[in-house]
Every structure is written in structure tokens, then in C-alpha cells.
Amino acid sequence: MDNKTVKVASRLCMTKDLGVSGNLFGGNLMAWLDEVAAIFAIQITGEDNMVTMHYSAMTFKHPVKERDIVDFYCGRIRRGSTSITFEIMGQCCGKTVFCADAVFVAIDRDGKKKKIEWDSKPLTNREENGNGQ
Ligand SMILES: CC(C)(COP(=O)(O)OP(=O)(O)OC[C@H]1O[C@@H](n2cnc3c(N)ncnc32)[C@H](O)[C@@H]1OP(=O)(O)O)[C@@H](O)C(=O)NCCC(=O)NCCS
């Protein structure tokens, strides 16, 4: 278990991202979250084909408005045999907008799960130099 979290990416909430309430549409936030989580899973494992397996329950605690920037942090990694589990958190205007556990699984060219060769993979800068947020 690695307790560090690092900022992986940020997204600007634009007019096209809003829902009928005037807040960031939840489906857009989930799409951003899944893309950022996939980037993190690929970079940490060194596997080029990782698929979303599971997300824990997600609660949207604060609205995101037009022109707000959402910062995505990932960390608290748990290494599995074919999977990686980690926390992904979104922050905006100093508040945590959501937090969830993500599970990604490595697959081969046939779409079958495969073992992650943790020992043969060099640590990425993200893992080595986590900024300890
Ligand atoms: C990814 C896939 C090949 C895995 O095959 P599978 O036979 O279902 O795999 P398993 O049930 O053995 O689970 C694989 C790993 O995920 C973990 N896992 C599975 N379900 C989980 C859950 N609900 N919560 C946490 N971890 C879970 C298992 O513990 C296992 O981890 P480990 O090997 O590190 O111990 C298959 O489920 C699949 O193709 N799913 C679709 C993925 C996809 O298309 N995602 C895109 C978004 S829909």
C-alpha cells in the first residue's frame, strides 16, 4: 500500500460541460474521472492495456460551476495480481468534490486478464516523487 497521492490532471469546466441545473453534469465528471484514472493506472503499472473493473460508491459533495478547475489526485495504491486499486479524488476551489476507489485490470490482446509484472516495471516519476498531498 502506497499512501502518497499525486495530482494527475486538471480539467476546466466549460459551458458545454454543464447540465440543466447549471452545475457540471455528473456524467461529464465521471468521464473525466475514468480517463484520469486510466492514465494513472497505465503509468503506474507500465501496462498499455488497462480496463475499468470497478468504482466504489461516489458522492458528489459540492457543485462545480462554469470556469471552475477540477484537480484530480490519485494514490493509496494497492497492488493486486491482475489489478491495481487506488483512490481517486477531485478537488475544486479548495473543496473535495468527490472521492472513490478505482480498480483497473490489465488485459492481453485477446481481452483476457493478465498478471501485472510488478517487479519488472520501473517505478514512474509519479510513484517515486509523489508530492504527498
Ligand atoms: C477485465 C476482465 C477481463 C476481468 O476478467 P474477470 O474474469 O471478470 O476477472 P476477475 O473477476 O478475476 O477479477 C480480476 C481482478 O479484479 C478484481 N476485482 C474484480 N471485481 C472487483 C470488485 N468488484 N471490486 C474490487 N476488485 C475487483 C479481482 O479481485 C481481480 O484482482 P487480482 O487479480 O489483482 O486479485 C473482464 O471482467 C472484462 O472484460 N470486463 C469489462 C471491462 C471493461 O470493458 N471496462 C470498460 C468499462 S465498462
Short mmCIF file of N, CA and C and ligand atoms in Angstrom, two decimals:
data_model
loop_
_atom_site.label_atom_id
_atom_site.label_comp_id
_atom_site.label_asym_id
_atom_site.label_seq_id
_atom_site.Cartn_x
_atom_site.Cartn_y
_atom_site.Cartn_z
N MET A 1 0.85 -1.20 0.00
CA MET A 1 0.00 0.00 0.00
C MET A 1 0.88 1.24 0.00
N ASP A 2 0.62 2.15 -0.94
CA ASP A 2 1.38 3.37 -1.04
C ASP A 2 0.45 4.51 -0.64
N ASN A 3 0.83 5.27 0.37
CA ASN A 3 -0.11 6.25 0.92
C ASN A 3 -0.03 7.61 0.25
N LYS A 4 0.91 7.78 -0.70
CA LYS A 4 1.04 9.09 -1.33
C LYS A 4 -0.08 9.31 -2.33
N THR A 5 -0.49 10.57 -2.49
CA THR A 5 -1.38 10.90 -3.60
C THR A 5 -0.70 11.99 -4.42
N VAL A 6 -0.92 11.95 -5.73
CA VAL A 6 -0.31 12.92 -6.63
C VAL A 6 -1.37 13.51 -7.56
N LYS A 7 -1.13 14.76 -7.94
CA LYS A 7 -2.04 15.35 -8.92
C LYS A 7 -1.73 14.78 -10.30
N VAL A 8 -2.75 14.22 -10.94
CA VAL A 8 -2.55 13.55 -12.23
C VAL A 8 -2.97 14.45 -13.39
N ALA A 9 -4.04 15.22 -13.20
CA ALA A 9 -4.54 16.07 -14.30
C ALA A 9 -5.53 17.08 -13.74
N SER A 10 -5.84 18.06 -14.57
CA SER A 10 -6.87 19.05 -14.21
C SER A 10 -7.79 19.24 -15.41
N ARG A 11 -9.01 19.64 -15.14
CA ARG A 11 -9.96 19.92 -16.21
C ARG A 11 -10.68 21.23 -15.90
N LEU A 12 -10.90 22.03 -16.96
CA LEU A 12 -11.63 23.29 -16.83
C LEU A 12 -13.10 23.05 -17.17
N CYS A 13 -13.99 23.45 -16.29
CA CYS A 13 -15.43 23.29 -16.55
C CYS A 13 -15.90 24.39 -17.49
N MET A 14 -16.28 23.99 -18.70
CA MET A 14 -16.73 24.95 -19.72
C MET A 14 -18.24 24.87 -19.88
N THR A 15 -18.79 25.81 -20.62
CA THR A 15 -20.25 25.89 -20.79
C THR A 15 -20.82 24.56 -21.30
N LYS A 16 -20.09 23.93 -22.23
CA LYS A 16 -20.57 22.67 -22.84
C LYS A 16 -20.63 21.53 -21.82
N ASP A 17 -19.98 21.69 -20.67
CA ASP A 17 -19.91 20.62 -19.68
C ASP A 17 -21.05 20.68 -18.66
N LEU A 18 -21.87 21.75 -18.72
CA LEU A 18 -22.89 21.95 -17.69
C LEU A 18 -24.13 21.12 -17.97
N GLY A 19 -24.84 20.75 -16.90
CA GLY A 19 -26.14 20.10 -17.02
C GLY A 19 -27.25 21.13 -16.90
N VAL A 20 -28.49 20.66 -16.86
CA VAL A 20 -29.62 21.60 -16.83
C VAL A 20 -29.67 22.41 -15.53
N SER A 21 -29.02 21.91 -14.50
CA SER A 21 -29.02 22.63 -13.22
C SER A 21 -28.06 23.82 -13.24
N GLY A 22 -27.20 23.87 -14.27
CA GLY A 22 -26.19 24.92 -14.29
C GLY A 22 -24.89 24.48 -13.64
N ASN A 23 -24.90 23.29 -13.02
CA ASN A 23 -23.66 22.73 -12.47
C ASN A 23 -23.03 21.79 -13.49
N LEU A 24 -21.75 21.44 -13.26
CA LEU A 24 -21.09 20.42 -14.09
C LEU A 24 -21.96 19.16 -14.13
N PHE A 25 -22.24 18.66 -15.34
CA PHE A 25 -23.04 17.45 -15.50
C PHE A 25 -22.28 16.25 -14.93
N GLY A 26 -22.96 15.47 -14.10
CA GLY A 26 -22.30 14.35 -13.41
C GLY A 26 -21.66 13.35 -14.37
N GLY A 27 -22.33 13.13 -15.51
CA GLY A 27 -21.77 12.18 -16.49
C GLY A 27 -20.45 12.67 -17.06
N ASN A 28 -20.32 13.99 -17.23
CA ASN A 28 -19.04 14.54 -17.71
C ASN A 28 -17.95 14.35 -16.66
N LEU A 29 -18.33 14.61 -15.41
CA LEU A 29 -17.34 14.43 -14.34
C LEU A 29 -16.88 12.97 -14.29
N MET A 30 -17.81 12.03 -14.48
CA MET A 30 -17.43 10.61 -14.43
C MET A 30 -16.54 10.24 -15.62
N ALA A 31 -16.80 10.85 -16.78
CA ALA A 31 -15.94 10.58 -17.94
C ALA A 31 -14.52 11.11 -17.69
N TRP A 32 -14.43 12.31 -17.14
CA TRP A 32 -13.10 12.86 -16.81
C TRP A 32 -12.38 11.94 -15.83
N LEU A 33 -13.12 11.57 -14.79
CA LEU A 33 -12.57 10.73 -13.73
C LEU A 33 -12.04 9.41 -14.30
N ASP A 34 -12.80 8.79 -15.20
CA ASP A 34 -12.40 7.49 -15.74
C ASP A 34 -11.16 7.63 -16.63
N GLU A 35 -11.08 8.73 -17.38
CA GLU A 35 -9.90 8.95 -18.23
C GLU A 35 -8.66 9.18 -17.36
N VAL A 36 -8.80 10.02 -16.35
CA VAL A 36 -7.65 10.32 -15.48
C VAL A 36 -7.22 9.05 -14.74
N ALA A 37 -8.19 8.27 -14.25
CA ALA A 37 -7.86 7.03 -13.54
C ALA A 37 -7.14 6.07 -14.48
N ALA A 38 -7.56 5.99 -15.74
CA ALA A 38 -6.90 5.10 -16.70
C ALA A 38 -5.46 5.54 -16.94
N ILE A 39 -5.25 6.86 -17.07
CA ILE A 39 -3.89 7.38 -17.26
C ILE A 39 -3.01 6.96 -16.09
N PHE A 40 -3.53 7.14 -14.89
CA PHE A 40 -2.76 6.80 -13.69
C PHE A 40 -2.45 5.30 -13.67
N ALA A 41 -3.47 4.47 -13.94
CA ALA A 41 -3.28 3.01 -13.91
C ALA A 41 -2.22 2.57 -14.92
N ILE A 42 -2.24 3.15 -16.11
CA ILE A 42 -1.28 2.79 -17.16
C ILE A 42 0.13 3.23 -16.76
N GLN A 43 0.23 4.45 -16.23
CA GLN A 43 1.56 4.97 -15.89
C GLN A 43 2.17 4.25 -14.70
N ILE A 44 1.36 3.87 -13.74
CA ILE A 44 1.91 3.21 -12.55
C ILE A 44 2.29 1.76 -12.83
N THR A 45 1.47 1.07 -13.64
CA THR A 45 1.74 -0.35 -13.88
C THR A 45 2.71 -0.57 -15.03
N GLY A 46 2.76 0.38 -15.97
CA GLY A 46 3.55 0.17 -17.19
C GLY A 46 2.81 -0.71 -18.20
N GLU A 47 1.58 -1.11 -17.86
CA GLU A 47 0.77 -1.92 -18.79
C GLU A 47 0.09 -0.97 -19.77
N ASP A 48 0.05 -1.36 -21.05
CA ASP A 48 -0.57 -0.43 -22.01
C ASP A 48 -2.05 -0.68 -22.21
N ASN A 49 -2.58 -1.75 -21.64
CA ASN A 49 -4.00 -2.05 -21.85
C ASN A 49 -4.67 -2.36 -20.50
N MET A 50 -5.21 -1.32 -19.91
CA MET A 50 -5.88 -1.44 -18.60
C MET A 50 -7.34 -1.08 -18.78
N VAL A 51 -8.24 -1.88 -18.21
CA VAL A 51 -9.66 -1.57 -18.32
C VAL A 51 -10.27 -1.30 -16.95
N THR A 52 -11.30 -0.49 -16.96
CA THR A 52 -12.02 -0.19 -15.73
C THR A 52 -12.75 -1.44 -15.25
N MET A 53 -12.52 -1.83 -14.01
CA MET A 53 -13.21 -3.01 -13.46
C MET A 53 -14.28 -2.58 -12.46
N HIS A 54 -13.93 -1.60 -11.63
CA HIS A 54 -14.84 -1.29 -10.51
C HIS A 54 -14.58 0.11 -9.98
N TYR A 55 -15.66 0.78 -9.61
CA TYR A 55 -15.56 2.00 -8.79
C TYR A 55 -16.42 1.81 -7.55
N SER A 56 -15.92 2.30 -6.44
CA SER A 56 -16.73 2.31 -5.23
C SER A 56 -17.83 3.36 -5.39
N ALA A 57 -18.73 3.42 -4.43
CA ALA A 57 -19.78 4.44 -4.47
C ALA A 57 -19.17 5.83 -4.54
N MET A 58 -19.85 6.71 -5.25
CA MET A 58 -19.34 8.06 -5.44
C MET A 58 -20.39 9.06 -4.96
N THR A 59 -19.99 9.98 -4.15
CA THR A 59 -20.91 11.01 -3.69
C THR A 59 -20.38 12.36 -4.14
N PHE A 60 -21.23 13.14 -4.81
CA PHE A 60 -20.80 14.46 -5.28
C PHE A 60 -21.14 15.47 -4.19
N LYS A 61 -20.10 15.94 -3.53
CA LYS A 61 -20.27 16.72 -2.29
C LYS A 61 -20.49 18.20 -2.53
N HIS A 62 -19.93 18.72 -3.61
CA HIS A 62 -20.03 20.17 -3.87
C HIS A 62 -20.23 20.38 -5.38
N PRO A 63 -21.02 21.37 -5.75
CA PRO A 63 -21.20 21.64 -7.18
C PRO A 63 -19.93 22.21 -7.81
N VAL A 64 -19.74 21.89 -9.10
CA VAL A 64 -18.68 22.51 -9.88
C VAL A 64 -19.38 23.44 -10.86
N LYS A 65 -18.92 24.67 -10.92
CA LYS A 65 -19.56 25.70 -11.75
C LYS A 65 -18.69 26.01 -12.97
N GLU A 66 -19.31 26.70 -13.94
CA GLU A 66 -18.57 27.14 -15.12
C GLU A 66 -17.34 27.94 -14.69
N ARG A 67 -16.23 27.69 -15.37
CA ARG A 67 -14.93 28.33 -15.13
C ARG A 67 -14.17 27.73 -13.95
N ASP A 68 -14.78 26.82 -13.20
CA ASP A 68 -14.04 26.14 -12.13
C ASP A 68 -13.04 25.14 -12.73
N ILE A 69 -11.94 24.95 -12.04
CA ILE A 69 -10.94 23.95 -12.44
C ILE A 69 -10.99 22.80 -11.44
N VAL A 70 -11.15 21.58 -11.95
CA VAL A 70 -11.16 20.39 -11.08
C VAL A 70 -9.78 19.74 -11.17
N ASP A 71 -9.13 19.57 -10.02
CA ASP A 71 -7.83 18.88 -9.95
C ASP A 71 -8.07 17.45 -9.50
N PHE A 72 -7.48 16.50 -10.22
CA PHE A 72 -7.66 15.08 -9.91
C PHE A 72 -6.39 14.54 -9.24
N TYR A 73 -6.56 13.93 -8.10
CA TYR A 73 -5.45 13.32 -7.36
C TYR A 73 -5.66 11.82 -7.28
N CYS A 74 -4.58 11.05 -7.44
CA CYS A 74 -4.66 9.59 -7.29
C CYS A 74 -3.56 9.13 -6.33
N GLY A 75 -3.84 8.03 -5.65
CA GLY A 75 -2.83 7.46 -4.75
C GLY A 75 -3.42 6.36 -3.90
N ARG A 76 -2.74 6.09 -2.79
CA ARG A 76 -3.14 5.00 -1.89
C ARG A 76 -3.32 3.70 -2.69
N ILE A 77 -2.22 3.35 -3.37
CA ILE A 77 -2.24 2.21 -4.31
C ILE A 77 -2.21 0.89 -3.57
N ARG A 78 -3.01 -0.06 -4.09
CA ARG A 78 -2.90 -1.46 -3.64
C ARG A 78 -2.65 -2.31 -4.88
N ARG A 79 -1.53 -3.03 -4.84
CA ARG A 79 -1.14 -3.86 -5.98
C ARG A 79 -1.78 -5.23 -5.90
N GLY A 80 -2.49 -5.63 -6.94
CA GLY A 80 -3.07 -6.97 -6.99
C GLY A 80 -2.29 -7.83 -7.98
N SER A 81 -2.84 -8.99 -8.29
CA SER A 81 -2.20 -9.89 -9.23
C SER A 81 -2.44 -9.41 -10.67
N THR A 82 -3.71 -9.21 -11.03
CA THR A 82 -4.04 -8.70 -12.37
C THR A 82 -4.57 -7.27 -12.29
N SER A 83 -4.69 -6.76 -11.07
CA SER A 83 -5.39 -5.48 -10.88
C SER A 83 -4.58 -4.49 -10.06
N ILE A 84 -4.97 -3.25 -10.19
CA ILE A 84 -4.47 -2.19 -9.30
C ILE A 84 -5.69 -1.46 -8.74
N THR A 85 -5.65 -1.20 -7.45
CA THR A 85 -6.71 -0.45 -6.78
C THR A 85 -6.09 0.84 -6.25
N PHE A 86 -6.79 1.93 -6.41
CA PHE A 86 -6.28 3.19 -5.88
C PHE A 86 -7.43 4.16 -5.64
N GLU A 87 -7.09 5.19 -4.90
CA GLU A 87 -8.09 6.23 -4.60
C GLU A 87 -7.97 7.32 -5.65
N ILE A 88 -9.10 7.82 -6.09
CA ILE A 88 -9.10 9.00 -6.98
C ILE A 88 -10.01 10.05 -6.37
N MET A 89 -9.49 11.26 -6.33
CA MET A 89 -10.20 12.33 -5.62
C MET A 89 -10.21 13.57 -6.52
N GLY A 90 -11.31 14.30 -6.53
CA GLY A 90 -11.39 15.55 -7.27
C GLY A 90 -11.50 16.72 -6.31
N GLN A 91 -10.69 17.74 -6.56
CA GLN A 91 -10.77 18.94 -5.71
C GLN A 91 -11.03 20.15 -6.57
N CYS A 92 -11.84 21.06 -6.01
CA CYS A 92 -12.19 22.28 -6.73
C CYS A 92 -12.39 23.38 -5.71
N CYS A 93 -11.76 24.52 -5.93
CA CYS A 93 -11.93 25.67 -5.03
C CYS A 93 -11.64 25.27 -3.58
N GLY A 94 -10.63 24.41 -3.40
CA GLY A 94 -10.23 24.03 -2.05
C GLY A 94 -11.14 23.00 -1.39
N LYS A 95 -12.12 22.50 -2.13
CA LYS A 95 -13.04 21.52 -1.55
C LYS A 95 -12.92 20.19 -2.29
N THR A 96 -13.13 19.10 -1.55
CA THR A 96 -13.17 17.79 -2.20
C THR A 96 -14.55 17.60 -2.82
N VAL A 97 -14.56 17.45 -4.15
CA VAL A 97 -15.81 17.34 -4.89
C VAL A 97 -16.34 15.90 -4.87
N PHE A 98 -15.41 14.95 -4.96
CA PHE A 98 -15.78 13.54 -4.87
C PHE A 98 -14.53 12.75 -4.51
N CYS A 99 -14.75 11.51 -4.08
CA CYS A 99 -13.65 10.61 -3.77
C CYS A 99 -14.15 9.19 -4.02
N ALA A 100 -13.34 8.36 -4.65
CA ALA A 100 -13.77 6.98 -4.92
C ALA A 100 -12.55 6.08 -4.99
N ASP A 101 -12.79 4.78 -4.80
CA ASP A 101 -11.75 3.77 -5.07
C ASP A 101 -11.96 3.25 -6.48
N ALA A 102 -10.87 3.13 -7.21
CA ALA A 102 -10.93 2.61 -8.59
C ALA A 102 -10.16 1.31 -8.68
N VAL A 103 -10.68 0.37 -9.45
CA VAL A 103 -9.96 -0.88 -9.73
C VAL A 103 -9.82 -1.00 -11.25
N PHE A 104 -8.58 -1.14 -11.71
CA PHE A 104 -8.31 -1.37 -13.13
C PHE A 104 -7.61 -2.72 -13.28
N VAL A 105 -7.93 -3.42 -14.38
CA VAL A 105 -7.36 -4.75 -14.63
C VAL A 105 -6.57 -4.72 -15.94
N ALA A 106 -5.41 -5.38 -15.93
CA ALA A 106 -4.59 -5.49 -17.14
C ALA A 106 -5.15 -6.59 -18.02
N ILE A 107 -5.26 -6.32 -19.33
CA ILE A 107 -5.73 -7.35 -20.25
C ILE A 107 -4.73 -7.53 -21.39
N ASP A 108 -4.80 -8.74 -21.99
CA ASP A 108 -3.93 -9.01 -23.13
C ASP A 108 -4.65 -8.67 -24.44
N ARG A 109 -4.05 -9.02 -25.56
CA ARG A 109 -4.64 -8.65 -26.86
C ARG A 109 -5.97 -9.33 -27.13
N ASP A 110 -6.20 -10.44 -26.42
CA ASP A 110 -7.47 -11.16 -26.59
C ASP A 110 -8.54 -10.68 -25.60
N GLY A 111 -8.19 -9.67 -24.81
CA GLY A 111 -9.16 -9.14 -23.85
C GLY A 111 -9.24 -9.95 -22.57
N LYS A 112 -8.28 -10.88 -22.38
CA LYS A 112 -8.26 -11.71 -21.16
C LYS A 112 -7.38 -11.03 -20.12
N LYS A 113 -7.74 -11.20 -18.85
CA LYS A 113 -6.92 -10.60 -17.79
C LYS A 113 -5.53 -11.22 -17.80
N LYS A 114 -4.56 -10.42 -17.44
CA LYS A 114 -3.19 -10.92 -17.38
C LYS A 114 -2.50 -10.41 -16.12
N LYS A 115 -1.50 -11.15 -15.68
CA LYS A 115 -0.77 -10.75 -14.48
C LYS A 115 0.03 -9.47 -14.76
N ILE A 116 0.02 -8.60 -13.80
CA ILE A 116 0.86 -7.40 -13.89
C ILE A 116 2.25 -7.79 -13.36
N GLU A 117 3.26 -7.52 -14.19
CA GLU A 117 4.62 -7.90 -13.77
C GLU A 117 5.24 -6.75 -13.00
N TRP A 118 4.81 -6.65 -11.76
CA TRP A 118 5.22 -5.50 -10.94
C TRP A 118 6.74 -5.39 -10.83
N ASP A 119 7.40 -6.54 -10.66
CA ASP A 119 8.84 -6.49 -10.38
C ASP A 119 9.65 -6.02 -11.57
N SER A 120 9.11 -6.24 -12.79
CA SER A 120 9.89 -5.88 -13.97
C SER A 120 9.64 -4.44 -14.40
N LYS A 121 8.72 -3.77 -13.70
CA LYS A 121 8.35 -2.41 -14.12
C LYS A 121 9.09 -1.37 -13.26
N PRO A 122 9.83 -0.49 -13.91
CA PRO A 122 10.45 0.59 -13.13
C PRO A 122 9.37 1.50 -12.55
N LEU A 123 9.62 2.03 -11.39
CA LEU A 123 8.66 2.97 -10.82
C LEU A 123 8.63 4.21 -11.69
N THR A 124 7.45 4.78 -11.86
CA THR A 124 7.37 6.02 -12.63
C THR A 124 7.70 7.19 -11.72
N ASN A 125 7.90 8.34 -12.35
CA ASN A 125 8.13 9.54 -11.54
C ASN A 125 6.98 9.78 -10.59
N ARG A 126 5.77 9.47 -11.04
CA ARG A 126 4.60 9.73 -10.19
C ARG A 126 4.72 8.96 -8.88
N GLU A 127 5.20 7.69 -8.98
CA GLU A 127 5.25 6.88 -7.77
C GLU A 127 6.45 7.27 -6.93
N GLU A 128 7.59 7.55 -7.62
CA GLU A 128 8.81 7.87 -6.88
C GLU A 128 8.71 9.23 -6.19
N ASN A 129 8.12 10.20 -6.92
CA ASN A 129 8.18 11.58 -6.45
C ASN A 129 6.82 12.10 -6.02
N GLY A 130 5.98 11.21 -5.50
CA GLY A 130 4.65 11.64 -5.05
C GLY A 130 4.78 12.87 -4.18
N ASN A 131 3.88 13.82 -4.41
CA ASN A 131 4.05 15.08 -3.70
C ASN A 131 3.38 15.08 -2.35
N GLY A 132 2.92 13.90 -1.93
CA GLY A 132 2.46 13.74 -0.55
C GLY A 132 1.28 14.59 -0.18
N GLN A 133 0.36 14.85 -1.15
CA GLN A 133 -0.82 15.69 -0.87
C GLN A 133 -1.72 15.01 0.15
C1 LIG B 1 -11.44 -7.18 -17.11
C2 LIG B 1 -11.92 -8.64 -17.27
C3 LIG B 1 -11.14 -9.29 -18.42
C4 LIG B 1 -11.56 -9.37 -15.96
O1 LIG B 1 -11.91 -10.72 -16.05
P1 LIG B 1 -12.69 -11.42 -14.82
O2 LIG B 1 -12.67 -12.87 -15.03
O3 LIG B 1 -14.01 -10.73 -14.67
O4 LIG B 1 -11.70 -11.04 -13.61
P2 LIG B 1 -11.81 -11.34 -12.04
O5 LIG B 1 -13.18 -11.45 -11.55
O6 LIG B 1 -10.87 -12.49 -11.76
O7 LIG B 1 -11.16 -10.00 -11.44
C5 LIG B 1 -9.90 -9.53 -11.90
C6 LIG B 1 -9.29 -8.68 -10.81
O8 LIG B 1 -10.19 -7.60 -10.48
C7 LIG B 1 -10.54 -7.66 -9.10
N1 LIG B 1 -11.96 -7.34 -8.97
C8 LIG B 1 -12.97 -7.88 -9.67
N2 LIG B 1 -14.15 -7.35 -9.27
C9 LIG B 1 -13.86 -6.47 -8.29
C10 LIG B 1 -14.65 -5.64 -7.47
N3 LIG B 1 -15.99 -5.61 -7.58
N4 LIG B 1 -14.03 -4.87 -6.57
C11 LIG B 1 -12.68 -4.90 -6.44
N5 LIG B 1 -11.86 -5.68 -7.19
C12 LIG B 1 -12.46 -6.46 -8.10
C13 LIG B 1 -10.27 -9.09 -8.67
O9 LIG B 1 -10.01 -9.17 -7.27
C14 LIG B 1 -9.05 -9.43 -9.50
O10 LIG B 1 -7.90 -8.84 -8.92
P3 LIG B 1 -6.47 -9.62 -8.74
O11 LIG B 1 -6.25 -10.48 -9.94
O12 LIG B 1 -5.47 -8.49 -8.67
O13 LIG B 1 -6.58 -10.38 -7.47
C15 LIG B 1 -13.46 -8.73 -17.57
O14 LIG B 1 -14.20 -8.57 -16.35
C16 LIG B 1 -13.89 -7.65 -18.54
O15 LIG B 1 -13.55 -7.72 -19.73
N6 LIG B 1 -14.63 -6.64 -18.05
C17 LIG B 1 -15.03 -5.50 -18.89
C18 LIG B 1 -14.03 -4.35 -18.68
C19 LIG B 1 -14.43 -3.13 -19.48
O16 LIG B 1 -14.79 -3.22 -20.63
N7 LIG B 1 -14.32 -1.98 -18.85
C20 LIG B 1 -14.66 -0.74 -19.53
C21 LIG B 1 -15.76 -0.02 -18.85
S1 LIG B 1 -17.31 -0.85 -18.87
#
